[in-house]
Amino acid sequence: MYHHVKKLMYTVNIGTPDPAFGNMLLEQFGGANGELAAAMQYTVQGWNCEDPARKDLLMDIGTEELSHLEIIGALTRMHMKPLKTSREAAESDPMVTIAGGGGVNLFNSVGDAWTANYLKVTGDLYVDLHSNIAAEARAKIVYERLISFTDDPGSKEALQFLMTREITHMRAFASALESMGKPAFTVGTIAPTPNLVDQYFDGSTGSGEEGENTTGPWNNGQAGLKVVASDMAGRR
Amino acid sequence: MYHHVKKLMYTVNIGTPDPAFGNMLLEQFGGANGELAAAMQYTVQGWNCEDPARKDLLMDIGTEELSHLEIIGALTRMHMKPLKTSREAAESDPMVTIAGGGGVNLFNSVGDAWTANYLKVTGDLYVDLHSNIAAEARAKIVYERLISFTDDPGSKEALQFLMTREITHMRAFASALESMGKPAFTVGTIAPTPNLVDQYFDGSTGSGEEGENTTGPWNNGQAGLKVVASDMAGRR
Amino acid sequence: MYHHVKKLMYTVNIGTPDPAFGNMLLEQFGGANGELAAAMQYTVQGWNCEDPARKDLLMDIGTEELSHLEIIGALTRMHMKPLKTSREAAESDPMVTIAGGGGVNLFNSVGDAWTANYLKVTGDLYVDLHSNIAAEARAKIVYERLISFTDDPGSKEALQFLMTREITHMRAFASALESMGKPAFTVGTIAPTPNLVDQYFDGSTGSGEEGENTTGPWNNGQAGLKVVASDMAGRR
Amino acid sequence: MYHHVKKLMYTVNIGTPDPAFGNMLLEQFGGANGELAAAMQYTVQGWNCEDPARKDLLMDIGTEELSHLEIIGALTRMHMKPLKTSREAAESDPMVTIAGGGGVNLFNSVGDAWTANYLKVTGDLYVDLHSNIAAEARAKIVYERLISFTDDPGSKEALQFLMTREITHMRAFASALESMGKPAFTVGTIAPTPNLVDQYFDGSTGSGEEGENTTGPWNNGQAGLKVVASDMAGRR
Amino acid sequence: MYHHVKKLMYTVNIGTPDPAFGNMLLEQFGGANGELAAAMQYTVQGWNCEDPARKDLLMDIGTEELSHLEIIGALTRMHMKPLKTSREAAESDPMVTIAGGGGVNLFNSVGDAWTANYLKVTGDLYVDLHSNIAAEARAKIVYERLISFTDDPGSKEALQFLMTREITHMRAFASALESMGKPAFTVGTIAPTPNLVDQYFDGSTGSGEEGENTTGPWNNGQAGLKVVASDMAGRR
Amino acid sequence: MYHHVKKLMYTVNIGTPDPAFGNMLLEQFGGANGELAAAMQYTVQGWNCEDPARKDLLMDIGTEELSHLEIIGALTRMHMKPLKTSREAAESDPMVTIAGGGGVNLFNSVGDAWTANYLKVTGDLYVDLHSNIAAEARAKIVYERLISFTDDPGSKEALQFLMTREITHMRAFASALESMGKPAFTVGTIAPTPNLVDQYFDGSTGSGEEGENTTGPWNNGQAGLKVVASDMAGRR
Ligand SMILES: [Ca+2]
Ligand SMILES: [Ca+2]
Ligand SMILES: [Ca+2]
Ligand SMILES: [Ca+2]
Ligand SMILES: [Ca+2]
Ligand SMILES: [Ca+2]
Ligand SMILES: [Ca+2]
Ligand SMILES: [Ca+2]
Ligand SMILES: [Ca+2]
Ligand SMILES: [Ca+2]
Ligand SMILES: [Mn+2]
Ligand SMILES: [Mn+2]
Ligand SMILES: [Mn+2]
Ligand SMILES: [Mn+2]
Ligand SMILES: [Mn+2]
Ligand SMILES: [Mn+2]
Ligand SMILES: [Mn+2]
Ligand SMILES: [Mn+2]
Ligand SMILES: [Mn+2]
Ligand SMILES: [Mn+2]
Ligand SMILES: [Mn+2]
Ligand SMILES: [Mn+2]
């Protein structure tokens, strides 16, 4: 059961509205790595989760992300306000202007409708926690980019708040994953095939405009993986 | 530049075709965590990557995933063959039958068109490697489920091959991430706000059909995070 | 700001799980007229709304719909539980089984991803309230159909709860619309063109398998509209 | 059976082409509340309708909307003509220019493909008429916004024609709904649960940046609904 | 300007309804190669067309396809009627049943919403006619498959009518293309690079489960194209 | 089985980056008629194909298109590089900037995710070859338009290379189609209905802003088709 209080988790103030920046902010309102995506991914995982402790974690963070959605929405509305009356501003997002009257909606900066295809929900808790750590890393870098594209102090502060929270979440999910006590790389219950699992296939070779063939810890044996000669060599 | 050789990376043989299982296999051909998604995610990241060593890694695995797509397609076609002539089989996937003539196409088990919205590509290598580790974990669990829903030995063997490779990839990506030498949770370059980053907001409380409030390493201080009283308490 | 309590707004109990019925229930979890669509439509309208009283109404109902989403999710999970282990059950929704591990996700009964294209948000309060009344009418009829396709008493009771609430909401939105005090059909501020607005164009005529030409209050003058001879007659 | 005559229902003339305005007009050609959406919603409802009189109404208006689609398409093409040759104009809609050669197609102002997810078709006539009234209200406000973003007299006149027709349709659908003679809020045949249907749940409370808690006719008893104390209070 | 007459272009009669076949028929109502796709592709091309004669052709056929949409819709409704009341029938298309009340809507046999992404409209008449010839060939083969999956004589007859018309259209479009008098393969106005245009790159070689390397008129010189040694050979 | 070599099939060099042109180039990276669409259409057809010779052809060209994807991606990245740091450049594609860090991804110039709905794959070789000829014609005209919207010599040269290859492919597919030796318009195996197949229905008549009624080889008997009086005349 949910309850809403008409207070933002973080108070937003901006200087001069910047409509094109408002359009960019939509990435975190209705975009692929935005707050609704985070809220829904963790909440749906939480509802499906049968581990009571981590279920609480998923619901705690899933709910916080809804409050983030409200914050980024408020910030976006402030920057997009000129779309209601200015033709020039309107061109920065014609759909928001004409169809939406200048308000926010669950579309990204290029007008793509939010879709559940953004979510990663497998119903396997160990896997889902991996997906969540990655999701938080993505949200963090997106907020960092938004911060770098505005000079408005109030906007920067609000985005800094939201960005910081994603690192908190990343740490919480990593802790929940680690505390499951599973050996690394033991996803599910069926063991991978021995030997085959240690072979590194060298699918891309040569050198040119697109790089060169190299080695690193992932294929020099340090990680237990060794390059095998590509099966393609003799077949052509 | 790509080259194709008309040999499968793993030879597939099945017993009696099982059309409904063939339909399930489409999850790994044209589905959200399937082989095209893996191939495109790593390859596009690879093309964008400016770290030569990890660019090679991304291209190696991205290319291998294309070869996996070919294998899972071959396996799926074998199981779906009855759709060409049997009305009963056709009902297991009417779109494949009527629009596709019983062959494979880039749609999942419920006929959703493959979409680039499945991909996670941020252009930040450290973040992208997190996304890839999670993607491999998802692919692994999906293959495990497919294995558990068939009794056909030849199908199980081919799926075991594909499943094993995802663990190899997961190890390779984890090694590439670790060898970047970044401190944990240092995504990008802007530091999170001190103190705020250590606060765990208890967004979901109480107890009932949807669980109970708990503590764990993620909010008991072990991970450096501490529960703060929800700001909502006094506001209602 | 949101808060979640781990108690369902309505306690759900079912008898024997019915996987195919669980699949149908997904229409109200991740479908076009389902609970997330209602929650998001009203909440986003609420955030955009500048009329304080009706903003509260939109947030009240938008938040209640989130609690409905949780209920329908719980009911669906109960019915879909056999997908985790039974091949026969799995065929009722292969994507939920293989990709989702038998849990819920924001997809409808035929596996289409929830999309913000389902939402109707114009930023004009008078218009949005019309959209909301219609949305509640749709949700009501969908719940009624679900009730008619199950014999399980516990499922019927939960659906009756949810169905009833939609009528409450329909009444609340109608009251909010009426209390705005606008004359009927006065959308926005630009007046329609006199005379032209009273003309009823008879775009479909004749009789046959697809019906016959008729009159009713909408084109016999009762509503102030009169049929005009189609401009097409003389042009062929 | 359909017939087309090569005459627009309303003759369109414009002054100087305005490519960015042409891009905005696409909202009504291939957008969520545009003319194809109207045409398809009413026509498909009409084909499904078993009430002969209202079936005729749905087909009359559904067909008229096809003629509107042709008008808005003609107007859009005039404004977009510079995209065929001017690089600067081309930037106002790169997809129309590069993929479409500067002509119209069924995409909106931000290039999203028209989708049947825009449609509201339940097969319940009483419900569908509610959806149609709301759809006409949305179309009206969208045309009003388009009128406000151009200074071209010819464009304004054509849009005024189209806007006016939506009010005609709104009146016709409202008349058709009222003449069904159903008591208000009696959707379908299953009665809502007494008492529960009169309870207004106060899902959003408090006051702050997102408003304050209020009362109005919808929750002060005037509409028969009374606020009940939120069940969440005691549970936290 | 459009007009509709309430008579089907072809009268449809069926024997016993076959719900699963009705579901298959949706491919031609709301599917990728169905009647709406045909109607919209040709009509939008027609509106964009500046060659008066071929514009008439595009509008003639575009309009006929709308009449086909009506026929296939009527046939589908007859077969889907049991969905309104039978739980077993309902399982053949849960979305049509629960969300749509058993009527047709613009979704395909697996419930995917019709999308303008199905259309091929480039605004180059010579190119568009190529797309239309291919579209008619696709529609023909789909109708042929539908005919082969039913034993109902009335259904077969209606589908035979619709299938025949596509061949008529294919001939008309081919005639319109040929009568443009352009030399073969002269798309647009920029000439391809000499010599390079005659080189056939042998991207796939070897032999195995996926075939073998072969020659044919397309790479043995008959069509003016000659195999060049793959640039990849020496680079590995 | 695939192999990748880190060399572009065509070396790309550009002068000054042009971000808005880079955005346009995305049409051929992640757009409807772009290189991934070509690669996947031919490759999936190839995997389904049971004619060994034409299967090789489909795989040869499908694989070459992957190499084209790499080229157009490299060209696009060069033009989009300023998005990483310039706010003005960022506005030319906010999603690429904020979500993608200035790199390429499988989205078109207006940010729509690549979708398998772009593909035409029927599993009937004769039909698929028609679709491929049309696809190549579309790709050619799109490259021609891109060439016309840039003044950069290096960009023009790379696009000329890619454009030329599409004509090669068009010739190869046409040769493969012709060499099947089927009489024209004999799609599949069911014959169209005699006489009916020779009737040209005049669905659009009259004259006005949308053209006039005309005749041409397609309806004057030259192609064996004759206009029949529309059945609608007497029915209104
Ligand atoms: Ca867009
Ligand atoms: Ca390598
Ligand atoms: Ca908690
Ligand atoms: Ca689907
Ligand atoms: Ca009429
Ligand atoms: Ca309230
Ligand atoms: Ca589906
Ligand atoms: Ca070859
Ligand atoms: Ca878009
Ligand atoms: Ca004509
Ligand atoms: Mn967040
Ligand atoms: Mn987070
Ligand atoms: Mn793989
Ligand atoms: Mn992998
Ligand atoms: Mn509800
Ligand atoms: Mn409701
Ligand atoms: Mn209209
Ligand atoms: Mn209307
Ligand atoms: Mn047709
Ligand atoms: Mn046709
Ligand atoms: Mn190409
Ligand atoms: Mn090509």
PDB file of N, CA and C and ligand atoms in Angstrom, chain C residues 28 34-35 38 64-65 68-69 136 139 143 162 165-166 169, ligand 15:
ATOM      1  N   GLN C  28      -4.602  -6.169 -16.376  1.00  0.00           N
ATOM      2  CA  GLN C  28      -4.765  -5.099 -15.393  1.00  0.00           C
ATOM      3  C   GLN C  28      -3.480  -4.790 -14.633  1.00  0.00           C
ATOM      4  N   GLY C  34      -4.807  -0.870 -17.474  1.00  0.00           N
ATOM      5  CA  GLY C  34      -4.519  -1.468 -16.178  1.00  0.00           C
ATOM      6  C   GLY C  34      -4.129  -0.441 -15.114  1.00  0.00           C
ATOM      7  N   GLU C  35      -3.714  -0.965 -13.986  1.00  0.00           N
ATOM      8  CA  GLU C  35      -3.487  -0.128 -12.806  1.00  0.00           C
ATOM      9  C   GLU C  35      -2.266   0.776 -12.950  1.00  0.00           C
ATOM     10  N   ALA C  38      -3.404   3.680 -15.020  1.00  0.00           N
ATOM     11  CA  ALA C  38      -4.216   4.610 -14.225  1.00  0.00           C
ATOM     12  C   ALA C  38      -3.322   5.414 -13.284  1.00  0.00           C
ATOM     13  N   GLU C  64      -3.702   5.830  -4.990  1.00  0.00           N
ATOM     14  CA  GLU C  64      -4.498   4.616  -4.736  1.00  0.00           C
ATOM     15  C   GLU C  64      -4.275   3.583  -5.843  1.00  0.00           C
ATOM     16  N   GLU C  65      -4.136   4.050  -7.073  1.00  0.00           N
ATOM     17  CA  GLU C  65      -3.945   3.101  -8.184  1.00  0.00           C
ATOM     18  C   GLU C  65      -2.634   2.321  -8.036  1.00  0.00           C
ATOM     19  N   HIS C  68      -3.481  -0.438  -5.984  1.00  0.00           N
ATOM     20  CA  HIS C  68      -4.217  -1.439  -6.782  1.00  0.00           C
ATOM     21  C   HIS C  68      -3.244  -2.298  -7.592  1.00  0.00           C
ATOM     22  N   LEU C  69      -2.250  -1.656  -8.142  1.00  0.00           N
ATOM     23  CA  LEU C  69      -1.255  -2.397  -8.939  1.00  0.00           C
ATOM     24  C   LEU C  69      -0.640  -3.516  -8.099  1.00  0.00           C
ATOM     25  N   GLU C 136     -11.648   5.302 -16.313  1.00  0.00           N
ATOM     26  CA  GLU C 136     -12.274   4.532 -15.238  1.00  0.00           C
ATOM     27  C   GLU C 136     -13.375   3.623 -15.792  1.00  0.00           C
ATOM     28  N   ALA C 139     -11.616   0.655 -17.221  1.00  0.00           N
ATOM     29  CA  ALA C 139     -11.102  -0.242 -16.185  1.00  0.00           C
ATOM     30  C   ALA C 139     -12.236  -1.054 -15.575  1.00  0.00           C
ATOM     31  N   TYR C 143     -12.498  -5.217 -15.533  1.00  0.00           N
ATOM     32  CA  TYR C 143     -12.618  -6.025 -14.305  1.00  0.00           C
ATOM     33  C   TYR C 143     -13.865  -6.910 -14.365  1.00  0.00           C
ATOM     34  N   LEU C 162     -11.539  -4.202  -6.589  1.00  0.00           N
ATOM     35  CA  LEU C 162     -10.856  -3.302  -7.525  1.00  0.00           C
ATOM     36  C   LEU C 162     -11.851  -2.653  -8.487  1.00  0.00           C
ATOM     37  N   ARG C 165     -13.787   0.215  -6.846  1.00  0.00           N
ATOM     38  CA  ARG C 165     -13.017   1.447  -6.678  1.00  0.00           C
ATOM     39  C   ARG C 165     -13.020   2.298  -7.956  1.00  0.00           C
ATOM     40  N   GLU C 166     -13.051   1.646  -9.112  1.00  0.00           N
ATOM     41  CA  GLU C 166     -13.039   2.417 -10.361  1.00  0.00           C
ATOM     42  C   GLU C 166     -14.316   3.243 -10.501  1.00  0.00           C
ATOM     43  N   HIS C 169     -13.893   6.252  -8.373  1.00  0.00           N
ATOM     44  CA  HIS C 169     -13.033   7.229  -9.056  1.00  0.00           C
ATOM     45  C   HIS C 169     -13.786   7.939 -10.178  1.00  0.00           C
TER      46      HIS C 169
HETATM   47 MN    MN G  15      -7.580   0.836 -10.094  1.00  0.00          MN
END
